[in-house]
mmCIF file of C-alpha atoms and ligand atoms in Angstrom:
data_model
loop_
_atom_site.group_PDB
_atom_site.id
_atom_site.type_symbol
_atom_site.label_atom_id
_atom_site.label_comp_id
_atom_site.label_asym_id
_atom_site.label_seq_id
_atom_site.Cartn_x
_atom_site.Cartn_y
_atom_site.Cartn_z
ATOM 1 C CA UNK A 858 61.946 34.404 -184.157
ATOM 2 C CA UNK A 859 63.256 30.866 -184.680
ATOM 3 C CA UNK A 860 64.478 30.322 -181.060
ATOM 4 C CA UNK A 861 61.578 32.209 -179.632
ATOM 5 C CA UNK A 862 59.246 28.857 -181.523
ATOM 6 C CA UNK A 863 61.958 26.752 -180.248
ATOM 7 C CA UNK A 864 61.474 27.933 -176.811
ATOM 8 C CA UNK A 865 57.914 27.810 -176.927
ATOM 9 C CA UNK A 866 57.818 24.515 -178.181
ATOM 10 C CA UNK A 867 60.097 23.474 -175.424
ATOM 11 C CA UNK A 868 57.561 24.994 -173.313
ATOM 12 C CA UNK A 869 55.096 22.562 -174.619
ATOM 13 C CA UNK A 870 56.547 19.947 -174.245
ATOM 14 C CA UNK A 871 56.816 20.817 -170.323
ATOM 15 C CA UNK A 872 53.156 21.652 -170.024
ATOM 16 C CA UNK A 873 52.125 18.226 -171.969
ATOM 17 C CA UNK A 874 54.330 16.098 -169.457
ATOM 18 C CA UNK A 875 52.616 17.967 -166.267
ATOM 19 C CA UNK A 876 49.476 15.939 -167.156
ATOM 20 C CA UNK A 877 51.121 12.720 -167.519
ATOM 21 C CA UNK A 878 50.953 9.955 -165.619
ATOM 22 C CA UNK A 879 53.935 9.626 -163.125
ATOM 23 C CA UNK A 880 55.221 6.787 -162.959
ATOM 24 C CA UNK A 881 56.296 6.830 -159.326
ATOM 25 C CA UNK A 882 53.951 8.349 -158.105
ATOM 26 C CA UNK A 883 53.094 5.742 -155.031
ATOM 27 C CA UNK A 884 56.836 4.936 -154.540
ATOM 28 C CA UNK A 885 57.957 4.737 -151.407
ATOM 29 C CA UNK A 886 54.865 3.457 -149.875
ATOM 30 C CA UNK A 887 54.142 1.022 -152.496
ATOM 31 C CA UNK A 888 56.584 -1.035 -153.853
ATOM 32 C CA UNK A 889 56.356 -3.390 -157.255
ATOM 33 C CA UNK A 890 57.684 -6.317 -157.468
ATOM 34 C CA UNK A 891 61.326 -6.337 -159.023
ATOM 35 C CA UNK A 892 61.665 -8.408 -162.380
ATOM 36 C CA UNK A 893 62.493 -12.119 -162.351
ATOM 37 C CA UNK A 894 65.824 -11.549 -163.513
ATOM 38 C CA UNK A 895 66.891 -8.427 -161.676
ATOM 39 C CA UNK A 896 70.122 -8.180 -160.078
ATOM 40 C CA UNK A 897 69.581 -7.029 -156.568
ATOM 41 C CA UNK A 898 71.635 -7.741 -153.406
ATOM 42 C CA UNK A 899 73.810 -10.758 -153.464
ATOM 43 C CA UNK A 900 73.889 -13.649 -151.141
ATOM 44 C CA UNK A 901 76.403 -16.473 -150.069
ATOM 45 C CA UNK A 902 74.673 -19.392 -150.291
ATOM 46 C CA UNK A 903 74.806 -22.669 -148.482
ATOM 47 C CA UNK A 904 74.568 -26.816 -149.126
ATOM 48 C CA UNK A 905 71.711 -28.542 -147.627
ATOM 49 C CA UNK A 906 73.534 -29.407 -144.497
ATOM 50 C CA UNK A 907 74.458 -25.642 -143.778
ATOM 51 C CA UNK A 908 78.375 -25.582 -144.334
ATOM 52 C CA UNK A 909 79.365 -22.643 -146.879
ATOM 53 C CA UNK A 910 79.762 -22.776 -150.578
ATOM 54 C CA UNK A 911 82.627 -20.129 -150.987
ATOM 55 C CA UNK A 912 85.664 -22.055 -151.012
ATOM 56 C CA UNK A 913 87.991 -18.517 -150.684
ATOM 57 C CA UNK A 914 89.069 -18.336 -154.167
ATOM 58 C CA UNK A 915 88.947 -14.751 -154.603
ATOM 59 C CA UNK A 916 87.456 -15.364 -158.750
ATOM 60 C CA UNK A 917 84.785 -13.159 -157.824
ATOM 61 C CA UNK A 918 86.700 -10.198 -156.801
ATOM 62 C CA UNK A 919 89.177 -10.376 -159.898
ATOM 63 C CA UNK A 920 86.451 -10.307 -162.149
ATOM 64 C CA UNK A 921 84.755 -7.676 -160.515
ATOM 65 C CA UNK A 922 84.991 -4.092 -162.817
ATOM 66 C CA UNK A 923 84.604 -2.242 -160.000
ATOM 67 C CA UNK A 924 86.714 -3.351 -157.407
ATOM 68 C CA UNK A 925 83.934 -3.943 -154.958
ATOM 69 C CA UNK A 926 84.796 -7.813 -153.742
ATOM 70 C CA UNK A 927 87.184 -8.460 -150.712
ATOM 71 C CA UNK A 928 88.062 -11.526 -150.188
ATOM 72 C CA UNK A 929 90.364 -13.357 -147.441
ATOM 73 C CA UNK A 930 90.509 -17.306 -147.532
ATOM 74 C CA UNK A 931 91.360 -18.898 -144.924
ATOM 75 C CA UNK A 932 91.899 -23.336 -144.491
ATOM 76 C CA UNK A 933 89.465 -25.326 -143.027
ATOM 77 C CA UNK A 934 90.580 -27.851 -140.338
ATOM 78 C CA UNK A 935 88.905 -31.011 -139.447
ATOM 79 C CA UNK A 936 88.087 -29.404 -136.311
ATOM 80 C CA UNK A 937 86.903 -26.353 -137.864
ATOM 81 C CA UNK A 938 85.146 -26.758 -140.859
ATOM 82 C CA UNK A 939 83.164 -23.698 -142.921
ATOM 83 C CA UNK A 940 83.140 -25.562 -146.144
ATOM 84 C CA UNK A 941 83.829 -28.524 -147.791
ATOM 85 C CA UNK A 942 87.238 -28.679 -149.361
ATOM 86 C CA UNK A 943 91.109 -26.950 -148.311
ATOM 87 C CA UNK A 944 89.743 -23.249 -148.284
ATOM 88 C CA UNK A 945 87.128 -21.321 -146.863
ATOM 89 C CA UNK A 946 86.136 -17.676 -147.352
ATOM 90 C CA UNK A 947 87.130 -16.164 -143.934
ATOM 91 C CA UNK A 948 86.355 -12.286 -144.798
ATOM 92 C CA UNK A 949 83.660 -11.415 -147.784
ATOM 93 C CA UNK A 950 82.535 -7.727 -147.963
ATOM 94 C CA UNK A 951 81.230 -6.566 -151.076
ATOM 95 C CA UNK A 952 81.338 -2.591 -151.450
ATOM 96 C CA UNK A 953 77.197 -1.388 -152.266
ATOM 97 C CA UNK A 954 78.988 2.266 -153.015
ATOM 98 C CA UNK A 955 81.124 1.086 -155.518
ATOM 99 C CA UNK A 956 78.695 -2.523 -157.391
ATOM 100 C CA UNK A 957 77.535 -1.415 -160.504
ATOM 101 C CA UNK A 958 75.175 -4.780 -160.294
ATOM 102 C CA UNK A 959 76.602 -6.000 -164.030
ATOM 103 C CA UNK A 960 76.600 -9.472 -162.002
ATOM 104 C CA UNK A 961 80.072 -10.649 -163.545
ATOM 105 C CA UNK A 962 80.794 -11.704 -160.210
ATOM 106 C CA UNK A 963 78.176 -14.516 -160.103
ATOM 107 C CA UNK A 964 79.157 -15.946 -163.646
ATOM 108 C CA UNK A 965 83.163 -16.082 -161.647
ATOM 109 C CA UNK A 966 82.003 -18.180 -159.093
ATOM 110 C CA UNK A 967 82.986 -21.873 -159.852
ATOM 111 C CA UNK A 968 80.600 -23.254 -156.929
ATOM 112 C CA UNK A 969 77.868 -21.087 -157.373
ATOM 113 C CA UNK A 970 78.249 -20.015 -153.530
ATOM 114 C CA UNK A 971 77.372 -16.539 -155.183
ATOM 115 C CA UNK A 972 73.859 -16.098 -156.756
ATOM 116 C CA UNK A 973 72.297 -12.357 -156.573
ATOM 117 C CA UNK A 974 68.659 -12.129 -154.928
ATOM 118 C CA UNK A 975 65.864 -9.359 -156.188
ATOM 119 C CA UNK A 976 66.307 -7.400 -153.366
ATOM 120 C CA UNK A 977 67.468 -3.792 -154.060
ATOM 121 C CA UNK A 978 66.589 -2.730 -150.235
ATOM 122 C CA UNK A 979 67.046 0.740 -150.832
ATOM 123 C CA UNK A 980 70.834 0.697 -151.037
ATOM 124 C CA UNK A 981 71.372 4.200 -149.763
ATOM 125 C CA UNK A 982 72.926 4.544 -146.393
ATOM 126 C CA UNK A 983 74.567 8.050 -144.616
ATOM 127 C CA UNK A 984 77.732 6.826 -143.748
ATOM 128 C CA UNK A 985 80.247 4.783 -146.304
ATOM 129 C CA UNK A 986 80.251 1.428 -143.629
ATOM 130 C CA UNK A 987 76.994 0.323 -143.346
ATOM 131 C CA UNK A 988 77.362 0.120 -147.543
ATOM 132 C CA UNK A 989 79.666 -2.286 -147.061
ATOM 133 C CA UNK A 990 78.180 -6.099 -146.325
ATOM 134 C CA UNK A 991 80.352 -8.829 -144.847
ATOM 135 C CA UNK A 992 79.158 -12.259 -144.524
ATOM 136 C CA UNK A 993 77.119 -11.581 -141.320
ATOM 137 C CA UNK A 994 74.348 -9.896 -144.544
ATOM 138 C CA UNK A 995 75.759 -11.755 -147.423
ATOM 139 C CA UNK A 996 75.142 -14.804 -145.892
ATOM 140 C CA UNK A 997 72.124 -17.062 -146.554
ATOM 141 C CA UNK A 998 70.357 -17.793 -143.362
ATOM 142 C CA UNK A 999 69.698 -21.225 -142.074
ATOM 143 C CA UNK A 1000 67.551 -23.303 -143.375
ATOM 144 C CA UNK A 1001 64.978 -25.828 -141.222
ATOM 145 C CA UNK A 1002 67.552 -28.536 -140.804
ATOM 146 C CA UNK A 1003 70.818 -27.374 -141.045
ATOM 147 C CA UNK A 1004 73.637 -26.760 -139.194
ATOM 148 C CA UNK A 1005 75.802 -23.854 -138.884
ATOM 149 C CA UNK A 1006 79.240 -24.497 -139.271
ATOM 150 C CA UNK A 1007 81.592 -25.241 -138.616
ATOM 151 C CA UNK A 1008 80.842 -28.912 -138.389
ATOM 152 C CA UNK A 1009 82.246 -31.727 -140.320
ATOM 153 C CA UNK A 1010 81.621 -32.826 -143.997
ATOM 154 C CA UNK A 1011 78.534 -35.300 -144.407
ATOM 155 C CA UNK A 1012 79.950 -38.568 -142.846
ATOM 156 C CA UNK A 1013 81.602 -40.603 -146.294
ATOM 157 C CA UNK A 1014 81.011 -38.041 -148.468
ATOM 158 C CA UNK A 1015 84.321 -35.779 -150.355
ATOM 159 C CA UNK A 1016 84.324 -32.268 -151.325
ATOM 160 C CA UNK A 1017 83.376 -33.629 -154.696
ATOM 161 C CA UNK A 1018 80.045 -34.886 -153.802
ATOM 162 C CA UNK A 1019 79.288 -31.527 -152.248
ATOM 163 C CA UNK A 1020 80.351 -29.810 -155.688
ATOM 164 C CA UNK A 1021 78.700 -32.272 -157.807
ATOM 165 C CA UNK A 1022 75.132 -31.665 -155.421
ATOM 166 C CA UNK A 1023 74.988 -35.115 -154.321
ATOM 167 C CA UNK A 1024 75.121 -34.502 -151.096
ATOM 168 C CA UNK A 1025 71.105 -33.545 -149.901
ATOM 169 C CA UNK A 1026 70.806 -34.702 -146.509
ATOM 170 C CA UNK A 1027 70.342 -32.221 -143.632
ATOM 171 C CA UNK A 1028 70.297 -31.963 -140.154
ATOM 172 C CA UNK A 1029 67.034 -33.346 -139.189
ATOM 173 C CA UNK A 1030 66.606 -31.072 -135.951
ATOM 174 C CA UNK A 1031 68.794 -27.818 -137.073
ATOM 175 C CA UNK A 1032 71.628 -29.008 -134.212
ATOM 176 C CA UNK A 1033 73.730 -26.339 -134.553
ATOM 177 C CA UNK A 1034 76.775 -27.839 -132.278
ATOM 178 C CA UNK A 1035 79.788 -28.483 -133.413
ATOM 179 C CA UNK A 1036 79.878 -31.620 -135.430
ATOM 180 C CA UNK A 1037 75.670 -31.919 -135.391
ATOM 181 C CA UNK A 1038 75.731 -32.767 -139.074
ATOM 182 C CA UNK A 1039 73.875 -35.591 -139.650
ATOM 183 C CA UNK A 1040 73.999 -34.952 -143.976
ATOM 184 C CA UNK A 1041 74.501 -38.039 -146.081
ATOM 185 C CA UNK A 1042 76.586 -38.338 -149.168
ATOM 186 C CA UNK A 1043 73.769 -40.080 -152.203
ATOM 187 C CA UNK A 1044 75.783 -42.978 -153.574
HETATM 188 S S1 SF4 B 2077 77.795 -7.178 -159.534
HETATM 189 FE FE1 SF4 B 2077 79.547 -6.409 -160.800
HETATM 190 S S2 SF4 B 2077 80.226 -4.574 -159.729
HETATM 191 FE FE2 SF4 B 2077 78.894 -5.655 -158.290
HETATM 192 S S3 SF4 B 2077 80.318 -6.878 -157.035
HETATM 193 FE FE3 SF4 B 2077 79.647 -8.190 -158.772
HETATM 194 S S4 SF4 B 2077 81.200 -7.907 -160.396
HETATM 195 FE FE4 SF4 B 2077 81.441 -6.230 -158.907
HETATM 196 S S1 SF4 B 2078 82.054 -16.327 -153.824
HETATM 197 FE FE1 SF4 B 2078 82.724 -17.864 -155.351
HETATM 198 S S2 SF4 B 2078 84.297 -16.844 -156.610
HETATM 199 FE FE2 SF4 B 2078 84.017 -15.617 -154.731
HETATM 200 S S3 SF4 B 2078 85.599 -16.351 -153.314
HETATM 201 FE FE3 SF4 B 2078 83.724 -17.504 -152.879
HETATM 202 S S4 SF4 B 2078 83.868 -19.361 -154.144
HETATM 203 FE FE4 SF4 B 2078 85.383 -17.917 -154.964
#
């Protein structure tokens, strides 16, 4: 008798919840907004004059839980230049079927060349490689202005300035030869 009132009341439960409300109910065609602080797809980010902020030090993917960072660094040259500094970040894949989003990766990063956007873009894919991003998605696209590297530091200026932010100036016309920089170091 007991479990025949447990059942029903199970039952009622059910029958309630079929006149709810559901939540989702205009998802996919309408999509809200994610929250301010929500940590969606990540993004290699840039300095004003275009040249990278990853500096190749592979932080990120050690402190990642779930082994979902590859790195390979790689030195810049003063004929090829990616980023100010010795080291660039050559390869960068991150693995979308194996983040957990927990963002420990971000709080790694000592130039803050990895932020994570509010994009979630539906990270569901068929096949295992599209899930994996190299920098050719990770990257942050150009900005009016800047160049794409490589290219040389801002003329005067040291990696320091560009770690410190000091360096603001971009390319005025978004020249994006080799050695079109035209950034300026702030004194
Ligand atoms: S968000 Fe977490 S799981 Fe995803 S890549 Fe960063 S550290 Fe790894
Ligand atoms: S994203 Fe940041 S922590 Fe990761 S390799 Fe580049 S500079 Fe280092």
């Amino acid at each position: 008798m007991t479990r025949f009132l447990d059942s029903l009341a199970g039952f009622g439960v059910t029958f309630g919840t079929m006149f709810k409300k559901p939540n989702t109910e205009f998802y996919p065609e309408q999509k809200p907004p994610t929250a301010p602080g929500y940590h969606g797809r990540h993004q290699l980010n840039r300095y004003p004059d275009g040249l990278e902020k990853c500096i190749g030090c592979e932080l990120c993917a050690w402190a990642c839980p779930a082994d979902a960072i590859y790195v390979e660094g790689a030195d810049n040259t003063e004929a090829e230049r990616y980023s100010p500094g010795e080291r660039y970040g050559r390869v960068y894949q991150i693995n979308y079927l194996r983040c957990i989003g927990c963002g420990l990766c971000v709080e790694a990063c000592p130039t803050r060349a990895l932020t994570m956007t509010n994009s979630f873009e539906e990270l569901a894919d068929d096949n295992r490689a599209d899930l994996i991003f190299g920098k050719d998605r990770l990257l942050a696209p150009l900005q009016a202005g800047m160049t794409a590297p490589p290219h040389p530091m801002a003329p005067g200026s040291t990696d320091e300035d560009y770690y410190r932010g000091t360096v603001t100036g971009t390319a005025p016309n978004g020249d994006t030869s080799e050695g079109g920089a035209t950034a300026g170091a702030q004194s």
